[in-house]
Amino acid sequence: MEVDFKITTWERIRVPNDKQAEVLSLLESGEITNANDLIDILDDASCEMLMETEVQMTPQENGGSSTIEALDNGEYLFHNGIL
């Protein structure tokens, strides 16, 4: 059996000084909405997961979908979803 837990966490990408104005403009315009968008724009960028920011999600925060699931050979034994 496997038990999966859905969490939220922050990702960090370091932006070089010479790219800061461009990145801020793209963030404000909505052209950058996630880490992958930013990585696509920067040369040699890497994403760091900030593990100390992990927070367990609730089904309410996940649109009613499960945030804890127990499975055995792909069969759900338990989930806490409210939908």
PDB file of N, CA and C in Angstrom:
ATOM      1  N   MET A   1       0.852  -1.176   0.000  1.00  0.00           N
ATOM      2  CA  MET A   1       0.000   0.000   0.000  1.00  0.00           C
ATOM      3  C   MET A   1       0.894   1.235   0.000  1.00  0.00           C
ATOM      4  N   GLU A   2       0.437   2.245  -0.723  1.00  0.00           N
ATOM      5  CA  GLU A   2       1.091   3.545  -0.709  1.00  0.00           C
ATOM      6  C   GLU A   2       0.107   4.583  -0.184  1.00  0.00           C
ATOM      7  N   VAL A   3       0.614   5.530   0.584  1.00  0.00           N
ATOM      8  CA  VAL A   3      -0.207   6.640   1.048  1.00  0.00           C
ATOM      9  C   VAL A   3       0.446   7.922   0.527  1.00  0.00           C
ATOM     10  N   ASP A   4      -0.331   8.693  -0.230  1.00  0.00           N
ATOM     11  CA  ASP A   4       0.157   9.932  -0.827  1.00  0.00           C
ATOM     12  C   ASP A   4      -0.467  11.125  -0.116  1.00  0.00           C
ATOM     13  N   PHE A   5       0.341  12.174   0.094  1.00  0.00           N
ATOM     14  CA  PHE A   5      -0.104  13.404   0.725  1.00  0.00           C
ATOM     15  C   PHE A   5       0.183  14.567  -0.218  1.00  0.00           C
ATOM     16  N   LYS A   6      -0.789  15.407  -0.475  1.00  0.00           N
ATOM     17  CA  LYS A   6      -0.600  16.574  -1.326  1.00  0.00           C
ATOM     18  C   LYS A   6      -0.184  17.753  -0.460  1.00  0.00           C
ATOM     19  N   ILE A   7       0.857  18.437  -0.900  1.00  0.00           N
ATOM     20  CA  ILE A   7       1.404  19.564  -0.149  1.00  0.00           C
ATOM     21  C   ILE A   7       1.551  20.774  -1.071  1.00  0.00           C
ATOM     22  N   THR A   8       1.749  21.919  -0.455  1.00  0.00           N
ATOM     23  CA  THR A   8       2.186  23.094  -1.196  1.00  0.00           C
ATOM     24  C   THR A   8       3.599  23.412  -0.742  1.00  0.00           C
ATOM     25  N   THR A   9       4.363  24.005  -1.607  1.00  0.00           N
ATOM     26  CA  THR A   9       5.714  24.435  -1.274  1.00  0.00           C
ATOM     27  C   THR A   9       6.099  25.579  -2.197  1.00  0.00           C
ATOM     28  N   TRP A  10       7.098  26.311  -1.854  1.00  0.00           N
ATOM     29  CA  TRP A  10       7.594  27.406  -2.680  1.00  0.00           C
ATOM     30  C   TRP A  10       8.793  26.931  -3.492  1.00  0.00           C
ATOM     31  N   GLU A  11       8.932  27.497  -4.686  1.00  0.00           N
ATOM     32  CA  GLU A  11      10.111  27.280  -5.533  1.00  0.00           C
ATOM     33  C   GLU A  11      10.862  28.604  -5.625  1.00  0.00           C
ATOM     34  N   ARG A  12      12.197  28.530  -5.724  1.00  0.00           N
ATOM     35  CA  ARG A  12      13.008  29.740  -5.842  1.00  0.00           C
ATOM     36  C   ARG A  12      13.893  29.639  -7.078  1.00  0.00           C
ATOM     37  N   ILE A  13      13.901  30.722  -7.845  1.00  0.00           N
ATOM     38  CA  ILE A  13      14.796  30.860  -8.987  1.00  0.00           C
ATOM     39  C   ILE A  13      15.545  32.167  -8.804  1.00  0.00           C
ATOM     40  N   ARG A  14      16.856  32.100  -8.860  1.00  0.00           N
ATOM     41  CA  ARG A  14      17.668  33.307  -8.698  1.00  0.00           C
ATOM     42  C   ARG A  14      17.770  34.020 -10.048  1.00  0.00           C
ATOM     43  N   VAL A  15      17.455  35.309 -10.040  1.00  0.00           N
ATOM     44  CA  VAL A  15      17.466  36.126 -11.246  1.00  0.00           C
ATOM     45  C   VAL A  15      18.696  37.034 -11.205  1.00  0.00           C
ATOM     46  N   PRO A  16      19.526  36.985 -12.251  1.00  0.00           N
ATOM     47  CA  PRO A  16      20.697  37.862 -12.286  1.00  0.00           C
ATOM     48  C   PRO A  16      20.275  39.344 -12.330  1.00  0.00           C
ATOM     49  N   ASN A  17      21.139  40.195 -11.815  1.00  0.00           N
ATOM     50  CA  ASN A  17      20.841  41.626 -11.747  1.00  0.00           C
ATOM     51  C   ASN A  17      20.461  42.202 -13.103  1.00  0.00           C
ATOM     52  N   ASP A  18      21.126  41.781 -14.163  1.00  0.00           N
ATOM     53  CA  ASP A  18      20.869  42.359 -15.481  1.00  0.00           C
ATOM     54  C   ASP A  18      19.534  41.919 -16.085  1.00  0.00           C
ATOM     55  N   LYS A  19      18.846  40.959 -15.466  1.00  0.00           N
ATOM     56  CA  LYS A  19      17.554  40.474 -15.965  1.00  0.00           C
ATOM     57  C   LYS A  19      16.387  40.887 -15.067  1.00  0.00           C
ATOM     58  N   GLN A  20      16.665  41.529 -13.948  1.00  0.00           N
ATOM     59  CA  GLN A  20      15.625  41.834 -12.967  1.00  0.00           C
ATOM     60  C   GLN A  20      14.508  42.707 -13.533  1.00  0.00           C
ATOM     61  N   ALA A  21      14.855  43.772 -14.247  1.00  0.00           N
ATOM     62  CA  ALA A  21      13.830  44.676 -14.788  1.00  0.00           C
ATOM     63  C   ALA A  21      12.929  43.938 -15.766  1.00  0.00           C
ATOM     64  N   GLU A  22      13.512  43.121 -16.635  1.00  0.00           N
ATOM     65  CA  GLU A  22      12.725  42.358 -17.605  1.00  0.00           C
ATOM     66  C   GLU A  22      11.797  41.373 -16.903  1.00  0.00           C
ATOM     67  N   VAL A  23      12.314  40.660 -15.914  1.00  0.00           N
ATOM     68  CA  VAL A  23      11.515  39.665 -15.200  1.00  0.00           C
ATOM     69  C   VAL A  23      10.377  40.337 -14.438  1.00  0.00           C
ATOM     70  N   LEU A  24      10.649  41.446 -13.773  1.00  0.00           N
ATOM     71  CA  LEU A  24       9.586  42.160 -13.057  1.00  0.00           C
ATOM     72  C   LEU A  24       8.487  42.607 -14.010  1.00  0.00           C
ATOM     73  N   SER A  25       8.871  43.106 -15.176  1.00  0.00           N
ATOM     74  CA  SER A  25       7.890  43.536 -16.170  1.00  0.00           C
ATOM     75  C   SER A  25       7.027  42.363 -16.634  1.00  0.00           C
ATOM     76  N   LEU A  26       7.651  41.219 -16.878  1.00  0.00           N
ATOM     77  CA  LEU A  26       6.921  40.035 -17.325  1.00  0.00           C
ATOM     78  C   LEU A  26       6.024  39.463 -16.224  1.00  0.00           C
ATOM     79  N   LEU A  27       6.457  39.574 -14.977  1.00  0.00           N
ATOM     80  CA  LEU A  27       5.602  39.158 -13.853  1.00  0.00           C
ATOM     81  C   LEU A  27       4.373  40.053 -13.762  1.00  0.00           C
ATOM     82  N   GLU A  28       4.594  41.345 -13.856  1.00  0.00           N
ATOM     83  CA  GLU A  28       3.489  42.303 -13.744  1.00  0.00           C
ATOM     84  C   GLU A  28       2.487  42.170 -14.887  1.00  0.00           C
ATOM     85  N   SER A  29       2.974  41.828 -16.085  1.00  0.00           N
ATOM     86  CA  SER A  29       2.081  41.700 -17.241  1.00  0.00           C
ATOM     87  C   SER A  29       1.369  40.354 -17.284  1.00  0.00           C
ATOM     88  N   GLY A  30       1.788  39.429 -16.418  1.00  0.00           N
ATOM     89  CA  GLY A  30       1.170  38.108 -16.387  1.00  0.00           C
ATOM     90  C   GLY A  30       1.769  37.125 -17.366  1.00  0.00           C
ATOM     91  N   GLU A  31       2.869  37.497 -18.024  1.00  0.00           N
ATOM     92  CA  GLU A  31       3.524  36.581 -18.965  1.00  0.00           C
ATOM     93  C   GLU A  31       4.309  35.486 -18.251  1.00  0.00           C
ATOM     94  N   ILE A  32       4.726  35.747 -17.027  1.00  0.00           N
ATOM     95  CA  ILE A  32       5.356  34.729 -16.188  1.00  0.00           C
ATOM     96  C   ILE A  32       4.354  34.389 -15.098  1.00  0.00           C
ATOM     97  N   THR A  33       3.883  33.126 -15.083  1.00  0.00           N
ATOM     98  CA  THR A  33       2.912  32.702 -14.076  1.00  0.00           C
ATOM     99  C   THR A  33       3.383  31.512 -13.260  1.00  0.00           C
ATOM    100  N   ASN A  34       4.533  30.938 -13.636  1.00  0.00           N
ATOM    101  CA  ASN A  34       5.063  29.792 -12.892  1.00  0.00           C
ATOM    102  C   ASN A  34       6.561  29.687 -13.111  1.00  0.00           C
ATOM    103  N   ALA A  35       7.188  28.796 -12.375  1.00  0.00           N
ATOM    104  CA  ALA A  35       8.640  28.644 -12.436  1.00  0.00           C
ATOM    105  C   ALA A  35       9.119  28.258 -13.834  1.00  0.00           C
ATOM    106  N   ASN A  36       8.374  27.418 -14.525  1.00  0.00           N
ATOM    107  CA  ASN A  36       8.792  27.006 -15.869  1.00  0.00           C
ATOM    108  C   ASN A  36       8.836  28.184 -16.829  1.00  0.00           C
ATOM    109  N   ASP A  37       7.880  29.111 -16.714  1.00  0.00           N
ATOM    110  CA  ASP A  37       7.899  30.314 -17.552  1.00  0.00           C
ATOM    111  C   ASP A  37       9.195  31.084 -17.346  1.00  0.00           C
ATOM    112  N   LEU A  38       9.586  31.237 -16.096  1.00  0.00           N
ATOM    113  CA  LEU A  38      10.794  31.994 -15.784  1.00  0.00           C
ATOM    114  C   LEU A  38      12.038  31.256 -16.259  1.00  0.00           C
ATOM    115  N   ILE A  39      12.095  29.956 -16.061  1.00  0.00           N
ATOM    116  CA  ILE A  39      13.253  29.173 -16.506  1.00  0.00           C
ATOM    117  C   ILE A  39      13.418  29.276 -18.013  1.00  0.00           C
ATOM    118  N   ASP A  40      12.299  29.312 -18.756  1.00  0.00           N
ATOM    119  CA  ASP A  40      12.365  29.436 -20.208  1.00  0.00           C
ATOM    120  C   ASP A  40      12.995  30.746 -20.651  1.00  0.00           C
ATOM    121  N   ILE A  41      12.876  31.784 -19.846  1.00  0.00           N
ATOM    122  CA  ILE A  41      13.388  33.105 -20.195  1.00  0.00           C
ATOM    123  C   ILE A  41      14.861  33.263 -19.823  1.00  0.00           C
ATOM    124  N   LEU A  42      15.270  32.655 -18.746  1.00  0.00           N
ATOM    125  CA  LEU A  42      16.632  32.827 -18.240  1.00  0.00           C
ATOM    126  C   LEU A  42      17.580  31.766 -18.803  1.00  0.00           C
ATOM    127  N   ASP A  43      18.807  32.165 -19.037  1.00  0.00           N
ATOM    128  CA  ASP A  43      19.854  31.220 -19.425  1.00  0.00           C
ATOM    129  C   ASP A  43      20.438  30.593 -18.157  1.00  0.00           C
ATOM    130  N   ASP A  44      20.625  29.303 -18.179  1.00  0.00           N
ATOM    131  CA  ASP A  44      21.266  28.587 -17.061  1.00  0.00           C
ATOM    132  C   ASP A  44      20.543  28.761 -15.733  1.00  0.00           C
ATOM    133  N   ALA A  45      19.236  28.856 -15.750  1.00  0.00           N
ATOM    134  CA  ALA A  45      18.471  28.978 -14.506  1.00  0.00           C
ATOM    135  C   ALA A  45      18.167  27.603 -13.944  1.00  0.00           C
ATOM    136  N   SER A  46      18.094  27.543 -12.638  1.00  0.00           N
ATOM    137  CA  SER A  46      17.673  26.304 -11.988  1.00  0.00           C
ATOM    138  C   SER A  46      16.666  26.658 -10.898  1.00  0.00           C
ATOM    139  N   CYS A  47      15.847  25.693 -10.601  1.00  0.00           N
ATOM    140  CA  CYS A  47      14.774  25.885  -9.638  1.00  0.00           C
ATOM    141  C   CYS A  47      15.130  25.149  -8.343  1.00  0.00           C
ATOM    142  N   GLU A  48      14.990  25.834  -7.241  1.00  0.00           N
ATOM    143  CA  GLU A  48      15.264  25.251  -5.925  1.00  0.00           C
ATOM    144  C   GLU A  48      13.947  25.123  -5.174  1.00  0.00           C
ATOM    145  N   MET A  49      13.647  23.914  -4.703  1.00  0.00           N
ATOM    146  CA  MET A  49      12.466  23.694  -3.883  1.00  0.00           C
ATOM    147  C   MET A  49      12.807  24.087  -2.440  1.00  0.00           C
ATOM    148  N   LEU A  50      12.000  24.948  -1.866  1.00  0.00           N
ATOM    149  CA  LEU A  50      12.225  25.390  -0.492  1.00  0.00           C
ATOM    150  C   LEU A  50      11.452  24.467   0.441  1.00  0.00           C
ATOM    151  N   MET A  51      12.092  23.366   0.787  1.00  0.00           N
ATOM    152  CA  MET A  51      11.422  22.300   1.516  1.00  0.00           C
ATOM    153  C   MET A  51      10.922  22.740   2.890  1.00  0.00           C
ATOM    154  N   GLU A  52      11.558  23.737   3.491  1.00  0.00           N
ATOM    155  CA  GLU A  52      11.110  24.203   4.808  1.00  0.00           C
ATOM    156  C   GLU A  52       9.776  24.950   4.724  1.00  0.00           C
ATOM    157  N   THR A  53       9.263  25.167   3.508  1.00  0.00           N
ATOM    158  CA  THR A  53       7.984  25.861   3.337  1.00  0.00           C
ATOM    159  C   THR A  53       6.836  24.892   3.073  1.00  0.00           C
ATOM    160  N   GLU A  54       7.089  23.588   3.152  1.00  0.00           N
ATOM    161  CA  GLU A  54       6.038  22.596   2.895  1.00  0.00           C
ATOM    162  C   GLU A  54       4.863  22.760   3.857  1.00  0.00           C
ATOM    163  N   VAL A  55       3.649  22.702   3.291  1.00  0.00           N
ATOM    164  CA  VAL A  55       2.432  22.774   4.098  1.00  0.00           C
ATOM    165  C   VAL A  55       1.456  21.739   3.553  1.00  0.00           C
ATOM    166  N   GLN A  56       0.895  20.934   4.441  1.00  0.00           N
ATOM    167  CA  GLN A  56      -0.121  19.965   4.048  1.00  0.00           C
ATOM    168  C   GLN A  56      -1.350  20.705   3.554  1.00  0.00           C
ATOM    169  N   MET A  57      -1.932  20.280   2.433  1.00  0.00           N
ATOM    170  CA  MET A  57      -3.141  20.892   1.890  1.00  0.00           C
ATOM    171  C   MET A  57      -4.377  20.211   2.448  1.00  0.00           C
ATOM    172  N   THR A  58      -5.464  20.966   2.495  1.00  0.00           N
ATOM    173  CA  THR A  58      -6.762  20.396   2.861  1.00  0.00           C
ATOM    174  C   THR A  58      -7.568  20.194   1.578  1.00  0.00           C
ATOM    175  N   PRO A  59      -8.576  19.334   1.614  1.00  0.00           N
ATOM    176  CA  PRO A  59      -9.428  19.187   0.431  1.00  0.00           C
ATOM    177  C   PRO A  59     -10.083  20.517   0.019  1.00  0.00           C
ATOM    178  N   GLN A  60     -10.430  21.367   0.954  1.00  0.00           N
ATOM    179  CA  GLN A  60     -11.028  22.656   0.632  1.00  0.00           C
ATOM    180  C   GLN A  60     -10.054  23.509  -0.185  1.00  0.00           C
ATOM    181  N   GLU A  61      -8.780  23.481   0.180  1.00  0.00           N
ATOM    182  CA  GLU A  61      -7.760  24.234  -0.556  1.00  0.00           C
ATOM    183  C   GLU A  61      -7.489  23.628  -1.926  1.00  0.00           C
ATOM    184  N   ASN A  62      -7.880  22.389  -2.117  1.00  0.00           N
ATOM    185  CA  ASN A  62      -7.633  21.657  -3.360  1.00  0.00           C
ATOM    186  C   ASN A  62      -8.917  21.515  -4.186  1.00  0.00           C
ATOM    187  N   GLY A  63      -9.839  22.446  -4.016  1.00  0.00           N
ATOM    188  CA  GLY A  63     -11.066  22.426  -4.805  1.00  0.00           C
ATOM    189  C   GLY A  63     -11.961  21.239  -4.525  1.00  0.00           C
ATOM    190  N   GLY A  64     -11.856  20.651  -3.331  1.00  0.00           N
ATOM    191  CA  GLY A  64     -12.672  19.501  -2.965  1.00  0.00           C
ATOM    192  C   GLY A  64     -12.040  18.160  -3.284  1.00  0.00           C
ATOM    193  N   SER A  65     -10.955  18.182  -4.038  1.00  0.00           N
ATOM    194  CA  SER A  65     -10.279  16.929  -4.385  1.00  0.00           C
ATOM    195  C   SER A  65      -9.409  16.445  -3.228  1.00  0.00           C
ATOM    196  N   SER A  66      -9.073  15.178  -3.261  1.00  0.00           N
ATOM    197  CA  SER A  66      -8.297  14.545  -2.193  1.00  0.00           C
ATOM    198  C   SER A  66      -6.938  15.198  -1.992  1.00  0.00           C
ATOM    199  N   THR A  67      -6.501  15.164  -0.752  1.00  0.00           N
ATOM    200  CA  THR A  67      -5.129  15.551  -0.419  1.00  0.00           C
ATOM    201  C   THR A  67      -4.415  14.420   0.320  1.00  0.00           C
ATOM    202  N   ILE A  68      -5.156  13.360   0.644  1.00  0.00           N
ATOM    203  CA  ILE A  68      -4.587  12.129   1.197  1.00  0.00           C
ATOM    204  C   ILE A  68      -5.247  10.976   0.459  1.00  0.00           C
ATOM    205  N   GLU A  69      -4.418  10.076  -0.057  1.00  0.00           N
ATOM    206  CA  GLU A  69      -4.938   8.908  -0.768  1.00  0.00           C
ATOM    207  C   GLU A  69      -4.131   7.678  -0.387  1.00  0.00           C
ATOM    208  N   ALA A  70      -4.815   6.595  -0.104  1.00  0.00           N
ATOM    209  CA  ALA A  70      -4.166   5.310   0.138  1.00  0.00           C
ATOM    210  C   ALA A  70      -4.530   4.393  -1.029  1.00  0.00           C
ATOM    211  N   LEU A  71      -3.506   3.799  -1.654  1.00  0.00           N
ATOM    212  CA  LEU A  71      -3.716   2.936  -2.807  1.00  0.00           C
ATOM    213  C   LEU A  71      -2.995   1.609  -2.622  1.00  0.00           C
ATOM    214  N   ASP A  72      -3.568   0.585  -3.200  1.00  0.00           N
ATOM    215  CA  ASP A  72      -2.928  -0.724  -3.239  1.00  0.00           C
ATOM    216  C   ASP A  72      -3.086  -1.255  -4.654  1.00  0.00           C
ATOM    217  N   ASN A  73      -1.970  -1.415  -5.349  1.00  0.00           N
ATOM    218  CA  ASN A  73      -1.979  -1.846  -6.747  1.00  0.00           C
ATOM    219  C   ASN A  73      -2.900  -0.980  -7.608  1.00  0.00           C
ATOM    220  N   GLY A  74      -2.864   0.332  -7.370  1.00  0.00           N
ATOM    221  CA  GLY A  74      -3.663   1.258  -8.149  1.00  0.00           C
ATOM    222  C   GLY A  74      -5.112   1.373  -7.725  1.00  0.00           C
ATOM    223  N   GLU A  75      -5.534   0.606  -6.731  1.00  0.00           N
ATOM    224  CA  GLU A  75      -6.912   0.663  -6.250  1.00  0.00           C
ATOM    225  C   GLU A  75      -6.978   1.544  -5.009  1.00  0.00           C
ATOM    226  N   TYR A  76      -7.912   2.500  -5.027  1.00  0.00           N
ATOM    227  CA  TYR A  76      -8.082   3.398  -3.878  1.00  0.00           C
ATOM    228  C   TYR A  76      -8.675   2.649  -2.710  1.00  0.00           C
ATOM    229  N   LEU A  77      -7.994   2.718  -1.573  1.00  0.00           N
ATOM    230  CA  LEU A  77      -8.484   2.155  -0.319  1.00  0.00           C
ATOM    231  C   LEU A  77      -9.081   3.241   0.560  1.00  0.00           C
ATOM    232  N   PHE A  78      -8.584   4.458   0.384  1.00  0.00           N
ATOM    233  CA  PHE A  78      -9.047   5.598   1.171  1.00  0.00           C
ATOM    234  C   PHE A  78      -8.692   6.865   0.430  1.00  0.00           C
ATOM    235  N   HIS A  79      -9.572   7.867   0.537  1.00  0.00           N
ATOM    236  CA  HIS A  79      -9.226   9.233   0.116  1.00  0.00           C
ATOM    237  C   HIS A  79     -10.077  10.184   0.934  1.00  0.00           C
ATOM    238  N   ASN A  80      -9.572  11.388   1.124  1.00  0.00           N
ATOM    239  CA  ASN A  80     -10.296  12.354   1.947  1.00  0.00           C
ATOM    240  C   ASN A  80     -10.986  13.429   1.103  1.00  0.00           C
ATOM    241  N   GLY A  81     -11.158  13.182  -0.196  1.00  0.00           N
ATOM    242  CA  GLY A  81     -11.836  14.143  -1.054  1.00  0.00           C
ATOM    243  C   GLY A  81     -13.284  14.347  -0.644  1.00  0.00           C
ATOM    244  N   ILE A  82     -13.791  15.543  -0.918  1.00  0.00           N
ATOM    245  CA  ILE A  82     -15.175  15.848  -0.557  1.00  0.00           C
ATOM    246  C   ILE A  82     -16.069  15.961  -1.777  1.00  0.00           C
ATOM    247  N   LEU A  83     -15.548  15.709  -2.951  1.00  0.00           N
ATOM    248  CA  LEU A  83     -16.343  15.720  -4.172  1.00  0.00           C
ATOM    249  C   LEU A  83     -16.837  14.331  -4.499  1.00  0.00           C
TER     250      LEU A  83
END
